[in-house]
Coordinates of C-alpha atoms (C1' of nucleotides) in Angstrom, one line a residue:
Chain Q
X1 CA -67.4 -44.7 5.7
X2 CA -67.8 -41.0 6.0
X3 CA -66.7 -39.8 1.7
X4 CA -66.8 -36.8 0.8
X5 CA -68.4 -36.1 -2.2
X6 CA -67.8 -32.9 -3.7
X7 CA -68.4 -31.7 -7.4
X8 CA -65.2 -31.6 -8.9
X9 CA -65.0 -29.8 -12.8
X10 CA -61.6 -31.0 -13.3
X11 CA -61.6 -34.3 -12.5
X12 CA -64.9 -35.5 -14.1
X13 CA -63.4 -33.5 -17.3
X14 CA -60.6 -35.9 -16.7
X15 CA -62.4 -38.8 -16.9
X16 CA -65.0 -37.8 -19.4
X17 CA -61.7 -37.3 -21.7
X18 CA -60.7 -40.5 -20.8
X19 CA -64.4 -42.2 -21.3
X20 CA -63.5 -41.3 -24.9
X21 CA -60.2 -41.9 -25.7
X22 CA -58.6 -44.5 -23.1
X23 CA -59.2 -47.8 -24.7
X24 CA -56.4 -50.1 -26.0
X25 CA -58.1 -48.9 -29.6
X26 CA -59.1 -45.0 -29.9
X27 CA -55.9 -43.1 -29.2
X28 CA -54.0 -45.5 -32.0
X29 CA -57.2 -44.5 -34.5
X30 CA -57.2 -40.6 -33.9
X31 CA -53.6 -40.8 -34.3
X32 CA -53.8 -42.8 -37.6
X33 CA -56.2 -40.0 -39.0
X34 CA -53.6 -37.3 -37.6
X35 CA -52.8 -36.9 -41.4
X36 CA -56.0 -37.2 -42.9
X37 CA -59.0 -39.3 -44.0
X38 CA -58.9 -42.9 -44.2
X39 CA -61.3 -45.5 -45.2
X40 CA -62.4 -48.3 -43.3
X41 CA -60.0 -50.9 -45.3
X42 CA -57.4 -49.0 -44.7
X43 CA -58.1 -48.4 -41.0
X44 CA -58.0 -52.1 -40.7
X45 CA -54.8 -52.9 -42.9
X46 CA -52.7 -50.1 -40.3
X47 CA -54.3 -51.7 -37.2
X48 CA -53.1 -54.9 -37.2
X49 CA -55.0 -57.3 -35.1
X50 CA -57.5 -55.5 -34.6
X51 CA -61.1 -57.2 -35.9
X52 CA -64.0 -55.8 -38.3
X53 CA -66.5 -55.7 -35.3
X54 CA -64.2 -54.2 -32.7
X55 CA -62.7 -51.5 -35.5
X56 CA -66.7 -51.0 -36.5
X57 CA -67.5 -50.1 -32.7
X58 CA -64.6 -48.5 -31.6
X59 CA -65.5 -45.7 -35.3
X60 CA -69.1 -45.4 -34.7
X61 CA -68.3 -44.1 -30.8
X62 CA -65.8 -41.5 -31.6
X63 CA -68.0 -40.7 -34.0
X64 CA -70.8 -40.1 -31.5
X65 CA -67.8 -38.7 -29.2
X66 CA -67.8 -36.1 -32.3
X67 CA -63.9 -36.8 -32.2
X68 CA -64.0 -38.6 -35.9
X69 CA -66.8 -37.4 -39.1
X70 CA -67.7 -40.7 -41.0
X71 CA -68.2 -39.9 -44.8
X72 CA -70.4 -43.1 -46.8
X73 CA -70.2 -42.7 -50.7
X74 CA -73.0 -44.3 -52.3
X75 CA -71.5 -46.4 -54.4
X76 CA -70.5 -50.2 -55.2
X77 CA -69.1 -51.7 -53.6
X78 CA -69.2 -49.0 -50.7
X79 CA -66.7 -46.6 -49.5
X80 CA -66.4 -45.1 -46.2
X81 CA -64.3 -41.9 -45.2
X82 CA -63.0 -41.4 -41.5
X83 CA -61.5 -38.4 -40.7
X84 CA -60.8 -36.0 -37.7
X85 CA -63.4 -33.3 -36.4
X86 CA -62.2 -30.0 -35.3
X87 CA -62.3 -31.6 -31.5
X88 CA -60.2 -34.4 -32.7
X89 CA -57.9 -32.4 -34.5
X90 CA -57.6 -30.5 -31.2
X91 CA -56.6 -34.0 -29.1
X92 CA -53.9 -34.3 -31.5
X93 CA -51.0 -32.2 -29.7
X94 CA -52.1 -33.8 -26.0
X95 CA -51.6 -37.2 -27.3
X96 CA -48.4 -35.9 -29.2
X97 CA -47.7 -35.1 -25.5
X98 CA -48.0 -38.2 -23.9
X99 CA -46.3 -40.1 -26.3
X100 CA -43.6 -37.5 -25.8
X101 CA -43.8 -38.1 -21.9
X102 CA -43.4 -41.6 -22.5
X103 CA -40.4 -41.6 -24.2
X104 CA -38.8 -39.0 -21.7
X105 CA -39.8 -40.9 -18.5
X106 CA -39.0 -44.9 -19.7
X107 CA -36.0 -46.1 -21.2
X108 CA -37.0 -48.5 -24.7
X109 CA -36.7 -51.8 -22.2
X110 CA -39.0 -51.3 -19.9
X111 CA -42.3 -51.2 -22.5
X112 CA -42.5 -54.3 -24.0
X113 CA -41.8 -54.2 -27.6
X114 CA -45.1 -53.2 -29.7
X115 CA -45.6 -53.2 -33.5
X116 CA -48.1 -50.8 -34.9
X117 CA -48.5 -49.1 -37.9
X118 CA -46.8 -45.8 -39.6
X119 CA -48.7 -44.5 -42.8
Chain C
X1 CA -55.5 -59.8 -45.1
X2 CA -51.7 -57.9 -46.5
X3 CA -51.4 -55.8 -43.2
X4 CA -48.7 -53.7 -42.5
X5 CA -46.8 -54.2 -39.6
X6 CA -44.0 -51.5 -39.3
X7 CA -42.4 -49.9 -36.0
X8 CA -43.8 -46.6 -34.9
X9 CA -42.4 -45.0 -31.8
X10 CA -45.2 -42.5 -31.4
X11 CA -47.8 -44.8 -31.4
X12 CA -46.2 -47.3 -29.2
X13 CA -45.0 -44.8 -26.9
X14 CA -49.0 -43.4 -26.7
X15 CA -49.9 -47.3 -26.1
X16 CA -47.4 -47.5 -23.7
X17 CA -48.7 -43.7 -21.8
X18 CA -52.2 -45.5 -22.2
X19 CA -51.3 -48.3 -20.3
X20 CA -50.3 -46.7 -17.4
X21 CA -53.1 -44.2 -16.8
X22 CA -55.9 -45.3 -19.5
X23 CA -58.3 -47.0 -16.8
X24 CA -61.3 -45.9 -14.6
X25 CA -59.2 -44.9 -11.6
X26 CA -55.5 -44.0 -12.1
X27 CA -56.1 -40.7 -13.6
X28 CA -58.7 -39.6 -10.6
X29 CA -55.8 -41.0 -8.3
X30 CA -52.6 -38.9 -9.8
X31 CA -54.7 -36.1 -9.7
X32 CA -55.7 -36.3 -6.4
X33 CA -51.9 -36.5 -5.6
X34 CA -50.7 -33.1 -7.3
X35 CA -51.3 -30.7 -4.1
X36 CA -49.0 -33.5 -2.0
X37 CA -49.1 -36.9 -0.2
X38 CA -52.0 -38.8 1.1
X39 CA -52.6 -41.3 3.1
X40 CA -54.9 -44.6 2.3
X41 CA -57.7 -43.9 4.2
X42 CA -57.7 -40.5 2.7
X43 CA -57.6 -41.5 -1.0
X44 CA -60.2 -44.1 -0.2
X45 CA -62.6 -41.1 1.1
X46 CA -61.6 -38.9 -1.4
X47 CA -62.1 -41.4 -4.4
X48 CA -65.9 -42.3 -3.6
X49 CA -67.2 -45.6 -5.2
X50 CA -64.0 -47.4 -5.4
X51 CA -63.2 -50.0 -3.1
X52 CA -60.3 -51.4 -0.8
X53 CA -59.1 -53.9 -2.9
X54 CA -59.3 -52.0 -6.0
X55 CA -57.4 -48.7 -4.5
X56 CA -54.7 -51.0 -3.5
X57 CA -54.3 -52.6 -7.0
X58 CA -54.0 -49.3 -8.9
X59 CA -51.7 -48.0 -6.6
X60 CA -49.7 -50.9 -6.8
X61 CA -49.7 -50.8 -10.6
X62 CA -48.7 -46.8 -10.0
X63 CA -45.9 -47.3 -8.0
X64 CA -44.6 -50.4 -10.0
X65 CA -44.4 -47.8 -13.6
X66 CA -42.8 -45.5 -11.3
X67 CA -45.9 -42.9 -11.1
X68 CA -46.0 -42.5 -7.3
X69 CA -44.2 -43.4 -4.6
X70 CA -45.7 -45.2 -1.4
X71 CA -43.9 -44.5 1.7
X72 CA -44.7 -47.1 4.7
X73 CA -44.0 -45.7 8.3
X74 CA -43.2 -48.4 11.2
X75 CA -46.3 -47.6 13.2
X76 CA -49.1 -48.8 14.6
X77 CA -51.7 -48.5 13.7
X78 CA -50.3 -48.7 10.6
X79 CA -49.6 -45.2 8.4
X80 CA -48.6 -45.3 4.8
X81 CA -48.1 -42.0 2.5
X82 CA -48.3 -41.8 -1.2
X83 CA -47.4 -39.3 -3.2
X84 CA -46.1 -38.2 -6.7
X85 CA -42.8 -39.0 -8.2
X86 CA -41.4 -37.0 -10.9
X87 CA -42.4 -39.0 -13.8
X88 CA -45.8 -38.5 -12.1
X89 CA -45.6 -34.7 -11.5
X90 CA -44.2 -34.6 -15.5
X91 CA -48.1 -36.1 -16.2
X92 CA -49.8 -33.3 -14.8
X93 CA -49.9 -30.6 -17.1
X94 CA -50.9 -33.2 -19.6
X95 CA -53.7 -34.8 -17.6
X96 CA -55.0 -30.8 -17.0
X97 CA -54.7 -30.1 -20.7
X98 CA -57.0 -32.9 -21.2
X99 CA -59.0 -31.8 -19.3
X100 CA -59.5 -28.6 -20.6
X101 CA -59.9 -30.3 -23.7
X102 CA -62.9 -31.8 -22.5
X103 CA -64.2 -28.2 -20.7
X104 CA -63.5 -26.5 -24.3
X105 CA -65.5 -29.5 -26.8
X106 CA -68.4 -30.0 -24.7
X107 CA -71.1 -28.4 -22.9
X108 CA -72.0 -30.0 -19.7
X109 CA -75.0 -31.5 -20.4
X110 CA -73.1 -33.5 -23.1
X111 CA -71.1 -35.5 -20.5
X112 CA -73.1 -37.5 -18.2
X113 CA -72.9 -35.5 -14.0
X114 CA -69.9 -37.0 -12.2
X115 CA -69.8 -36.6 -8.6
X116 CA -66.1 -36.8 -7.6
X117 CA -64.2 -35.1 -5.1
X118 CA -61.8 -32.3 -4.3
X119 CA -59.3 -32.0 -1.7
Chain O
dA1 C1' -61.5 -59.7 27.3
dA2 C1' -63.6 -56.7 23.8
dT3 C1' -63.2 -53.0 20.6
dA4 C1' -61.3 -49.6 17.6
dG5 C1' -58.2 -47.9 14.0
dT6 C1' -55.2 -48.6 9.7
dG7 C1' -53.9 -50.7 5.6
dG8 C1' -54.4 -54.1 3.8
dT9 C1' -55.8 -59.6 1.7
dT10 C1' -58.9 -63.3 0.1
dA11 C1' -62.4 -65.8 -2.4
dC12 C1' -65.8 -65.0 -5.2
dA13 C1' -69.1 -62.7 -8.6
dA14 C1' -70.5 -59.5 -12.1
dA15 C1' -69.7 -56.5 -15.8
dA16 C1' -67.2 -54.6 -19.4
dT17 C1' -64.2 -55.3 -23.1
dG18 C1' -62.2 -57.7 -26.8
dG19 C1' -62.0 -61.5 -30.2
dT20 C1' -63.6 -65.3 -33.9
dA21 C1' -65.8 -67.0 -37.7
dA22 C1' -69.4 -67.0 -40.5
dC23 C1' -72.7 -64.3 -42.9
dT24 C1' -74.9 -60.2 -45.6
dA25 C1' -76.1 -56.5 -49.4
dA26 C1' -75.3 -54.5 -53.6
dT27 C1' -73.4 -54.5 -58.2
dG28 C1' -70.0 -55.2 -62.1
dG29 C1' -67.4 -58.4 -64.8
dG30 C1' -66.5 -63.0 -66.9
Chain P
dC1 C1' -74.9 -68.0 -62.9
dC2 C1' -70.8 -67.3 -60.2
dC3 C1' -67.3 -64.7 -58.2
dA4 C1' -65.0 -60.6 -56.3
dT5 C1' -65.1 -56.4 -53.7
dT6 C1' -66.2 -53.3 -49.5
dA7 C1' -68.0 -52.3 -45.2
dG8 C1' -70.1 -54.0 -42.5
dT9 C1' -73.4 -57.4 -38.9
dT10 C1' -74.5 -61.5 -36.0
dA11 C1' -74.1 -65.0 -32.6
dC12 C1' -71.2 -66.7 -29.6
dC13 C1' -67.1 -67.1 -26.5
dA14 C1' -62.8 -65.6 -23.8
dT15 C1' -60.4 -62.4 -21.2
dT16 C1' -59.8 -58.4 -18.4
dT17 C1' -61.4 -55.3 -15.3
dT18 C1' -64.0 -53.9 -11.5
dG19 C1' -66.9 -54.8 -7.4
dT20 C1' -68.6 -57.2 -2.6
dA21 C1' -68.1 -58.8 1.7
dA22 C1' -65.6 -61.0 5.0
dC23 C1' -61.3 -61.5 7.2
dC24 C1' -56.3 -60.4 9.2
dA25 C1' -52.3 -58.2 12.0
dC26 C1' -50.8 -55.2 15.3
dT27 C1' -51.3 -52.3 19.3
dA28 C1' -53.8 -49.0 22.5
dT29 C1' -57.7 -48.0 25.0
dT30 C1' -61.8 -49.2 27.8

DNA sequence: AATAGTGGTTACAAAATGGTAACTAATGGG
DNA sequence: CCCATTAGTTACCATTTTGTAACCACTATT
């Protein structure tokens, strides 16, 4: 079909980025941890509908995305710490960003009504 | 489980962005738009890998949230143009910051080689 | 009459993602 | 001995997303 297939840094930066932050889950999390550590119960209580397993994977990827720094306290019963790296710290205002670009290019009525979580 | 369930704009707003361009394709697509229009045949070349009937499902989804703007001409054989619209041209600077973002947090042996195109 | 070129559509299959419910380990308190 | 608490894990299932290959409509050219 005669592609051209060209390196391109920009656009497979592009998609790396979104490889680690465009799910329905991840942006919602780093956001969440915008104003500090959390632990796992908590996580859970602010995401509603979202389950143990699917909170437990989407955690340990950012964490090996380096966006999130997972802190285990060795007691009982356990507690876990979440918390932004330095490079999730740094997604903060680009996400800030799009949310802003959101609510400059759509009136309130054309996204569907959708009930997440404030601290 | 006592969640809370309380409006937040921001986060719903950053759903909403992630909707409309969190996904394997769109992102490649809008960038490939920012220098002007294309035609089909030319974002099918230039977007390696994907295939008819997926092209013409994300641009559908682009032009319905208003992103870019599809332009049919009455010819034959047939010629259709799509290009960015300004809600579209507003993401741009945002999809390059993340972008950056990515060329500043990693090295590039961290994210996997991706062999996309240029114009 | 057959073929090429463009921008698709259709039926179907595979893969990725997300979800449910039950279960676990470790320990303190009643 | 039983229960509560926290941060998970496990097996299994459902939904969503992406991919493949064949086909179509329209006209010009050979």
């Amino acid at each position: 079909m005669g592609r051209k297939v060209i390196d391109n840094p920009n656009v497979c930066s592009l998609v790396h980025a979104m490889n680690v932050i465009g799910n329905k889950w991840k942006p919602i999390l780093i956001y969440l941890l915008a104003n500090g550590s959390l632990r796992f119960g908590k996580l859970l209580m602010f995401t509603p509908t979202i389950s143990k397993k699917v909170l437990t994977e989407q955690l340990r990827e950012l964490e090996e995305d380096g966006i999130i720094i997972r802190k285990k306290y060795a007691e009982i019963p356990p507690r876990v710490e979440y918390s932004l790296s330095e490079k999730g710290k740094a997604l903060l205002p680009i996400l800030k960003s799009l949310s802003q670009w959101t609510q400059d290019s759509y009136n309130e009525i054309e996204f569907e009504a959708c009930r997440i979580v404030t601290l």
